[in-house]
mmCIF file with all atom_site columns, C-alpha atoms and ligand atoms in Angstrom:
data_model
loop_
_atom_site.group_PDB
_atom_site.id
_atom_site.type_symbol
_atom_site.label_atom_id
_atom_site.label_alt_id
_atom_site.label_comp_id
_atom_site.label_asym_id
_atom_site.label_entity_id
_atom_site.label_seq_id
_atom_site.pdbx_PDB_ins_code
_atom_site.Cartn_x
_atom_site.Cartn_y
_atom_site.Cartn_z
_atom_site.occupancy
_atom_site.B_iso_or_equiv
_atom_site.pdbx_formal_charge
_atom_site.auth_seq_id
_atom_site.auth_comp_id
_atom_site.auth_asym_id
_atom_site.auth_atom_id
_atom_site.pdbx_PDB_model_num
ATOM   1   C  CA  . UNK A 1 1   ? 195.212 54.957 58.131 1.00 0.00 ? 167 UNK A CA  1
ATOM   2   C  CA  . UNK A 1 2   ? 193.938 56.922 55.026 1.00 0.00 ? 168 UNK A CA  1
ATOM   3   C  CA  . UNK A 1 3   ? 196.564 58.704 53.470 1.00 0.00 ? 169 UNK A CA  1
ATOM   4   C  CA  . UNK A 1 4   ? 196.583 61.321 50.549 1.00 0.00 ? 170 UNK A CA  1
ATOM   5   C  CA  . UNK A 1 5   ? 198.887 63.797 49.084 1.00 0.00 ? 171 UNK A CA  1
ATOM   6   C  CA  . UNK A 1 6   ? 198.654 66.515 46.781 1.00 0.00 ? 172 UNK A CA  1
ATOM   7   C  CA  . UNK A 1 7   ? 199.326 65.819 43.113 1.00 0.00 ? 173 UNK A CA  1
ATOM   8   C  CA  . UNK A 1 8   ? 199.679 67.929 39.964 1.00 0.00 ? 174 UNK A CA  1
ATOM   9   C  CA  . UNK A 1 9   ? 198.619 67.323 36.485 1.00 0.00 ? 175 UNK A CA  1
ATOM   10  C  CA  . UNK A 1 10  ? 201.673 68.029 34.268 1.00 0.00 ? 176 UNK A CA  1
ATOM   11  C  CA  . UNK A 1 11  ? 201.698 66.030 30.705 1.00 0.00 ? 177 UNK A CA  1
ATOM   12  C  CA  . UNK A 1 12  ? 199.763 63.308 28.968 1.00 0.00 ? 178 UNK A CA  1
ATOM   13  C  CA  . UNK A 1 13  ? 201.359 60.465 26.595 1.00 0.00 ? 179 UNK A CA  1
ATOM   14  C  CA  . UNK A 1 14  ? 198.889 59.203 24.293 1.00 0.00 ? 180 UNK A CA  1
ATOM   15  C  CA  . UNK A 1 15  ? 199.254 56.281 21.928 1.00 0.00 ? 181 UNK A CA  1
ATOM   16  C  CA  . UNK A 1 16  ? 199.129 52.352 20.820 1.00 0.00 ? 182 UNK A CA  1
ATOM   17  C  CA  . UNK A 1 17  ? 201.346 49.285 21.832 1.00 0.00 ? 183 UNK A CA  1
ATOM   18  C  CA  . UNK A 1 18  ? 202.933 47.049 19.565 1.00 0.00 ? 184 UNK A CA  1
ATOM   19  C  CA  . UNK A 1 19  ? 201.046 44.052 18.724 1.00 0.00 ? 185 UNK A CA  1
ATOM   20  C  CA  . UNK A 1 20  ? 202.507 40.806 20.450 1.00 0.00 ? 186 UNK A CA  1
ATOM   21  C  CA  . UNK A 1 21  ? 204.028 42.758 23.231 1.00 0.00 ? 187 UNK A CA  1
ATOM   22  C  CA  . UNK A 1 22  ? 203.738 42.082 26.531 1.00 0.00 ? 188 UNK A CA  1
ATOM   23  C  CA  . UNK A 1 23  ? 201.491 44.290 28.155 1.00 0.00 ? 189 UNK A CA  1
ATOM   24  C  CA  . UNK A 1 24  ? 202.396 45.028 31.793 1.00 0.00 ? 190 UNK A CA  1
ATOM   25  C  CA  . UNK A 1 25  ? 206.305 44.864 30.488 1.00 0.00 ? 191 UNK A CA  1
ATOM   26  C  CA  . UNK A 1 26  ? 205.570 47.484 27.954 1.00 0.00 ? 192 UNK A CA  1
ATOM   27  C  CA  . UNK A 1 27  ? 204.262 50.227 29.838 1.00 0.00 ? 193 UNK A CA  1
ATOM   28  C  CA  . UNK A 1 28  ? 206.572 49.607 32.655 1.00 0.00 ? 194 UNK A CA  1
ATOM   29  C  CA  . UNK A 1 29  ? 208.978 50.291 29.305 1.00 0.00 ? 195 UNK A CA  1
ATOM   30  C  CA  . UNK A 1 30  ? 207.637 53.356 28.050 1.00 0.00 ? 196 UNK A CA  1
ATOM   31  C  CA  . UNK A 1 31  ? 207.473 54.814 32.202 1.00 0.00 ? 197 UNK A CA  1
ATOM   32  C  CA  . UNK A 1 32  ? 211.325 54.216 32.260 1.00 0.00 ? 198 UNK A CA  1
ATOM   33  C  CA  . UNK A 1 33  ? 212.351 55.224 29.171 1.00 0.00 ? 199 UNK A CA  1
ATOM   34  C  CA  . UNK A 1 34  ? 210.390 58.683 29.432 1.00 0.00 ? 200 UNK A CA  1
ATOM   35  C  CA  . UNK A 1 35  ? 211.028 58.830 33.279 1.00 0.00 ? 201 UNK A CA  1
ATOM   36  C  CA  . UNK A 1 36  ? 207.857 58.489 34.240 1.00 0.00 ? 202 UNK A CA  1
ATOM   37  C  CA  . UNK A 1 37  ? 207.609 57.746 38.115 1.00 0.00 ? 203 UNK A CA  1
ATOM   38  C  CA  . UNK A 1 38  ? 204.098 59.441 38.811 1.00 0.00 ? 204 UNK A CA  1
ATOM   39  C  CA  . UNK A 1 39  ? 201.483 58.938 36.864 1.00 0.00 ? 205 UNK A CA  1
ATOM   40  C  CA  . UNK A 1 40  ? 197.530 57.540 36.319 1.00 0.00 ? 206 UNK A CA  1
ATOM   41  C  CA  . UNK A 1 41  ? 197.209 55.040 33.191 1.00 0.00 ? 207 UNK A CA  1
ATOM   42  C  CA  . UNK A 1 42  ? 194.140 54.175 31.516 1.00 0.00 ? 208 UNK A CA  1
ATOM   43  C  CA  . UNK A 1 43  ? 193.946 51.923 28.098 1.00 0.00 ? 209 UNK A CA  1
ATOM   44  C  CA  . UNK A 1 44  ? 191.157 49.536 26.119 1.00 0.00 ? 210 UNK A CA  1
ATOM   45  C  CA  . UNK A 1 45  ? 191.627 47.333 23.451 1.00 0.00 ? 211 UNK A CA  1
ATOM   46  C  CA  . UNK A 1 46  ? 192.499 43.711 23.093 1.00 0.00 ? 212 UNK A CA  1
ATOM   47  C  CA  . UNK A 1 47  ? 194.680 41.039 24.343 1.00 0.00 ? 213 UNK A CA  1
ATOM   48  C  CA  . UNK A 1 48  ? 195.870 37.452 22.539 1.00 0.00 ? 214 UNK A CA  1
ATOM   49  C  CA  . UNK A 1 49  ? 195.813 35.700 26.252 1.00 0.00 ? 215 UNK A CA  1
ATOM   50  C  CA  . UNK A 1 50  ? 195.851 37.171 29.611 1.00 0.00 ? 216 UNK A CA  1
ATOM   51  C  CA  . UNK A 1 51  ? 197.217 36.412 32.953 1.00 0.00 ? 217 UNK A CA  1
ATOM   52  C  CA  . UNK A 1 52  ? 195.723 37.814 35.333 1.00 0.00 ? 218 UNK A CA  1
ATOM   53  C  CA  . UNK A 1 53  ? 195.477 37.918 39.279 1.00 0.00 ? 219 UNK A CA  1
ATOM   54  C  CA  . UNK A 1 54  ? 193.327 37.898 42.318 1.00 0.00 ? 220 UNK A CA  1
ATOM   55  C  CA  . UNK A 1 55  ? 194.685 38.451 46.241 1.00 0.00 ? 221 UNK A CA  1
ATOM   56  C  CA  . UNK A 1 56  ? 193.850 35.707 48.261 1.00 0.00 ? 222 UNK A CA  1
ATOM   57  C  CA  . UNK A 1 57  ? 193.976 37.883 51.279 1.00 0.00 ? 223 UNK A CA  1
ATOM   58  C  CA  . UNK A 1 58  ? 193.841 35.123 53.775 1.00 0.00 ? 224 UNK A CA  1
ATOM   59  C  CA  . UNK A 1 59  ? 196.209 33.240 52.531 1.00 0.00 ? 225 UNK A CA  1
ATOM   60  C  CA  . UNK A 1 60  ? 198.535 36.560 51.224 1.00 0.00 ? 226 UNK A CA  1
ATOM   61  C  CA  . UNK A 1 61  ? 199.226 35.503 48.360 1.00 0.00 ? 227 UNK A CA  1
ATOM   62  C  CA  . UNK A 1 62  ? 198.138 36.244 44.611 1.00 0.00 ? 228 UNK A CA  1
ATOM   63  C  CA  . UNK A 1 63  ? 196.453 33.427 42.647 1.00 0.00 ? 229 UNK A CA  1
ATOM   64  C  CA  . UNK A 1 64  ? 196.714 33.516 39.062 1.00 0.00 ? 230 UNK A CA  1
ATOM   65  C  CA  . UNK A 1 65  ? 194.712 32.799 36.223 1.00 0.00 ? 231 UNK A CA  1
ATOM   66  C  CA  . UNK A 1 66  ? 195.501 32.129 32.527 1.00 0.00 ? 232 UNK A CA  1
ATOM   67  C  CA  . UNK A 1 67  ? 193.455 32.855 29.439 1.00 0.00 ? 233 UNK A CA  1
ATOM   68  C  CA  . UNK A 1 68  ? 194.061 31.296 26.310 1.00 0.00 ? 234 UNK A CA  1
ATOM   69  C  CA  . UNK A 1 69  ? 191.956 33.076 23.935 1.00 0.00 ? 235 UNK A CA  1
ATOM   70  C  CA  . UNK A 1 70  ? 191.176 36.550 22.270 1.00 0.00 ? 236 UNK A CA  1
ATOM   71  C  CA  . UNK A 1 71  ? 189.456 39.161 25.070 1.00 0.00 ? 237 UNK A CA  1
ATOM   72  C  CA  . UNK A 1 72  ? 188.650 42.303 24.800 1.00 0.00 ? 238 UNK A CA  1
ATOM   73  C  CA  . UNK A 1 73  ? 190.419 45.046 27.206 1.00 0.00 ? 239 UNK A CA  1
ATOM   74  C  CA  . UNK A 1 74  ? 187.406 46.736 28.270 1.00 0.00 ? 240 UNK A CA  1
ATOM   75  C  CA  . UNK A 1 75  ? 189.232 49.000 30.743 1.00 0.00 ? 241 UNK A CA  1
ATOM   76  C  CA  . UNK A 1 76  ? 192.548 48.831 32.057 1.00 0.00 ? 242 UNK A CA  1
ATOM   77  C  CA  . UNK A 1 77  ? 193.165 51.456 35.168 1.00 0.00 ? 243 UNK A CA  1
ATOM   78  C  CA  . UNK A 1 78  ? 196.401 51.786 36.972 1.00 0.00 ? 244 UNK A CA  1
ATOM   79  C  CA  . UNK A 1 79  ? 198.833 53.989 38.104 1.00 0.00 ? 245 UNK A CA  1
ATOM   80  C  CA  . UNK A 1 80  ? 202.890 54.207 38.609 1.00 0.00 ? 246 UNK A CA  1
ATOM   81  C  CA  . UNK A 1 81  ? 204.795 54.996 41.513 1.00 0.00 ? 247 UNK A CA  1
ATOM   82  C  CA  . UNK A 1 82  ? 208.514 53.853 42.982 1.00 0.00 ? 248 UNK A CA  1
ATOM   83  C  CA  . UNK A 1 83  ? 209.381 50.648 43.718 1.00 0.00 ? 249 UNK A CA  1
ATOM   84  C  CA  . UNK A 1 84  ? 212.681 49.553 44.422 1.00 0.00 ? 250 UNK A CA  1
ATOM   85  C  CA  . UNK A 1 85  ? 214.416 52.305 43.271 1.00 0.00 ? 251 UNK A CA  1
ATOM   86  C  CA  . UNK A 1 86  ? 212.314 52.308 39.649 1.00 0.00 ? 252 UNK A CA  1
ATOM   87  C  CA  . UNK A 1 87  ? 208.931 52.982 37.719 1.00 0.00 ? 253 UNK A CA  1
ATOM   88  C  CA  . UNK A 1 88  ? 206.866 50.557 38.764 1.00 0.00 ? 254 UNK A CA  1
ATOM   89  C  CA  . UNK A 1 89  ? 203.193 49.917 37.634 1.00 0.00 ? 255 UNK A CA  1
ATOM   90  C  CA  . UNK A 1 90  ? 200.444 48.767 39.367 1.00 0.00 ? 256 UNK A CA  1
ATOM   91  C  CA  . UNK A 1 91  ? 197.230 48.020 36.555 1.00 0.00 ? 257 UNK A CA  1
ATOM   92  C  CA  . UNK A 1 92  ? 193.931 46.158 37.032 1.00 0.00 ? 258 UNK A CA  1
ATOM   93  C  CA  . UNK A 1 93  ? 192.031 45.080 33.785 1.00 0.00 ? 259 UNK A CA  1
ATOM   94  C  CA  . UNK A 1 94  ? 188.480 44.327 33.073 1.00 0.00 ? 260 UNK A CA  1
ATOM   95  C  CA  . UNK A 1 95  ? 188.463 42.074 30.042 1.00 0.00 ? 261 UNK A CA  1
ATOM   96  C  CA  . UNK A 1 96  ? 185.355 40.660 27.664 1.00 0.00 ? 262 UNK A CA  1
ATOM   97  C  CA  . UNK A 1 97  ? 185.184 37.320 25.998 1.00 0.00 ? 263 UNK A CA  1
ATOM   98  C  CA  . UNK A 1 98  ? 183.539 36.241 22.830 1.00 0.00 ? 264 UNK A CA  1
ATOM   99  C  CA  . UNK A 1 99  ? 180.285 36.265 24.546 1.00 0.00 ? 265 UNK A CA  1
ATOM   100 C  CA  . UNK A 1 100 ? 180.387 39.707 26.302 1.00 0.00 ? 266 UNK A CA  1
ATOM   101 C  CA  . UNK A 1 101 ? 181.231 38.171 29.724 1.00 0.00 ? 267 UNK A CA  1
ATOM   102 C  CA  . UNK A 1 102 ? 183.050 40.264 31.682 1.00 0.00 ? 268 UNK A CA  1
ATOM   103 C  CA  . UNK A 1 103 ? 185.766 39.486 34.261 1.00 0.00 ? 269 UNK A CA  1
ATOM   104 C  CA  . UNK A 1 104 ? 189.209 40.849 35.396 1.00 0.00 ? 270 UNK A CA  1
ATOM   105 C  CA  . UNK A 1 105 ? 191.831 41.248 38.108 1.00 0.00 ? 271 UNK A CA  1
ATOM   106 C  CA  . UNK A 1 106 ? 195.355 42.534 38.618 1.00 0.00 ? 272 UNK A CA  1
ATOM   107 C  CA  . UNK A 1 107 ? 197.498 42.867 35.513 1.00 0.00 ? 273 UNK A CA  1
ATOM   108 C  CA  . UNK A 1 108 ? 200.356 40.318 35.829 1.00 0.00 ? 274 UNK A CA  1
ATOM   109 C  CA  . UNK A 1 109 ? 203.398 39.455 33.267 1.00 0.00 ? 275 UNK A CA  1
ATOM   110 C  CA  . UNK A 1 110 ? 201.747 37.392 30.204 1.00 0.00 ? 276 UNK A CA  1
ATOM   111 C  CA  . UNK A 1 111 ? 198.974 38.927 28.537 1.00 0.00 ? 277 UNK A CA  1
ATOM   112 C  CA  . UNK A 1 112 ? 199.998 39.699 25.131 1.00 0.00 ? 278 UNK A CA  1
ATOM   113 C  CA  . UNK A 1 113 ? 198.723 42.457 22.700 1.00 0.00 ? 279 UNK A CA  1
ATOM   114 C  CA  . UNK A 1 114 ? 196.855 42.304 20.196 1.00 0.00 ? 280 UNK A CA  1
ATOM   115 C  CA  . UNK A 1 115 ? 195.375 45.449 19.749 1.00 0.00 ? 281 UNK A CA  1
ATOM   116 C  CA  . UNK A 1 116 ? 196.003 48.952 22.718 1.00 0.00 ? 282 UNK A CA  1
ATOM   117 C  CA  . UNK A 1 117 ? 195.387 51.979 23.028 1.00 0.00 ? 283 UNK A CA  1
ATOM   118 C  CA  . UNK A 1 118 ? 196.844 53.738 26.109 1.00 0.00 ? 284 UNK A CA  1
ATOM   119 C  CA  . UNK A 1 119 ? 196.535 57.425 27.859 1.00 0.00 ? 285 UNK A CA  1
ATOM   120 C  CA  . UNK A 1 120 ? 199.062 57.950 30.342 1.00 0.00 ? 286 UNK A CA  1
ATOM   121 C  CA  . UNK A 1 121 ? 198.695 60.785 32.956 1.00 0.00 ? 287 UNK A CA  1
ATOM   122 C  CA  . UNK A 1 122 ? 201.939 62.207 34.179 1.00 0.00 ? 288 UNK A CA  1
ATOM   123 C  CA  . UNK A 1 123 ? 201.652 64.368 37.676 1.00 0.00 ? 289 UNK A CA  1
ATOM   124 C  CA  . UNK A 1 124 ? 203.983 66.480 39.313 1.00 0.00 ? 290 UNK A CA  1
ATOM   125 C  CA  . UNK A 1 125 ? 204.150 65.555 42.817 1.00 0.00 ? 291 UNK A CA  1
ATOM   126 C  CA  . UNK A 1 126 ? 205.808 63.722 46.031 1.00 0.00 ? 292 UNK A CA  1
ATOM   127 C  CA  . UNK A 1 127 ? 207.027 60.425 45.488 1.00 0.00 ? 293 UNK A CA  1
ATOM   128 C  CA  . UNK A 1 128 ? 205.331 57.517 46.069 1.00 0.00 ? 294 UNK A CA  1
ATOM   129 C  CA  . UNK A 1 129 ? 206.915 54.599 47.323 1.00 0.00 ? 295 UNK A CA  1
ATOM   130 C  CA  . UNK A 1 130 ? 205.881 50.896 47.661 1.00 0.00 ? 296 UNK A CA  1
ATOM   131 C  CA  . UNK A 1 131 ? 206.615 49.218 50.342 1.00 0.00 ? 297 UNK A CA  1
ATOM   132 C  CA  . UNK A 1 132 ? 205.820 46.167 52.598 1.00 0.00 ? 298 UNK A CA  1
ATOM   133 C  CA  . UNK A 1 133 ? 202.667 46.687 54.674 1.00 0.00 ? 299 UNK A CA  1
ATOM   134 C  CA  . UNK A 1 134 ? 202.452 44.616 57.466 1.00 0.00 ? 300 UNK A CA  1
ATOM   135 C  CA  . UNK A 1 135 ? 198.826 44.553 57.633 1.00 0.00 ? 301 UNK A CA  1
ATOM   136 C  CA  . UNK A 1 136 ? 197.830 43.500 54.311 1.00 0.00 ? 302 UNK A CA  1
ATOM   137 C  CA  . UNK A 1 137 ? 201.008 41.489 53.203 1.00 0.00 ? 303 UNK A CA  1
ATOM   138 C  CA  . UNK A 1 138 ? 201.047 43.934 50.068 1.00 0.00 ? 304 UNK A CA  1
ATOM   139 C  CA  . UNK A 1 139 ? 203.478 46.653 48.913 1.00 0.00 ? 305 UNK A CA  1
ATOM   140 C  CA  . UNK A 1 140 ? 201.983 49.631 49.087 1.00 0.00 ? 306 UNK A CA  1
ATOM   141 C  CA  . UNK A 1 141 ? 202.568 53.501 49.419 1.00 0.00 ? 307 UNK A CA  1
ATOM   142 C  CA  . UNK A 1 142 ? 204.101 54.388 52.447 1.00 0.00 ? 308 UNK A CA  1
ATOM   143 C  CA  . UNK A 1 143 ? 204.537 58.857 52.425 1.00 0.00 ? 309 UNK A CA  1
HETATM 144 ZN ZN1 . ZN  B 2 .   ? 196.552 44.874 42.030 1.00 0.00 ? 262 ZN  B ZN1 1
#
């Protein structure tokens, strides 16, 4: 079932992470430290190595793949919601390699900054919280 609430724009946070950082573990930083539970985050720049991941949705599980090399973030989209009681953010990345070849997949623990530049949305709103979804074997927004 399609479901959609009504959101708010309230406040934008603009500004660059520190270089060597983790990326998905520093914007899940900056949403609890400024209490941000609701939210749309957008960034490009560039990564030291990435790990990345794709849903093998037979199987229901993620599959992950490692990069070892310099890539550019060409866009990263993703939002934050509630999960277990905290922030929690949910970001895909498209990323560029030496040769312009583009590829991507959900954000995971391990991709390291080198270089990021991020716009974070904040909305006013409901909240949004993940849960277990029996049909896709993903946590997802249950309102
Ligand atoms: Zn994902």
């Amino acid at each position: 079932m399609t479901r959609i609430q009504q959101i708010k724009p309230d406040r934008v946070f603009m500004g660059r992470l520190k270089y060597g950082s983790d990326l998905l573990e520093e914007i899940t930083e900056i949403c609890i430290k400024e209490r941000i539970d609701l939210g749309r985050i957008s960034a490009i720049g560039a990564l030291q190595k990435a790990h990345i991941g794709f849903y093998n949705q037979k199987a229901r599980a993620y599959e992950f793949l490692q990069f070892d090399q310099p890539l550019e973030i060409t866009n990263l989209a993703g939002n934050i919601s509630f999960r277990d009681g905290k922030p929690f953010v949910h970001a895909h990345v498209t990323l560029a390699d030496d040769r312009g070849n583009a590829f991507g997949g959900h954000l995971a623990p391990g991709s390291v900054v080198f270089a990021c530049e991020i716009m974070i949305d904040i909305f006013d709103g409901p909240v949004f919280e993940r849960m277990l979804d029996e049909e896709t074997g993903l946590v997802l927004w249950k309102f």
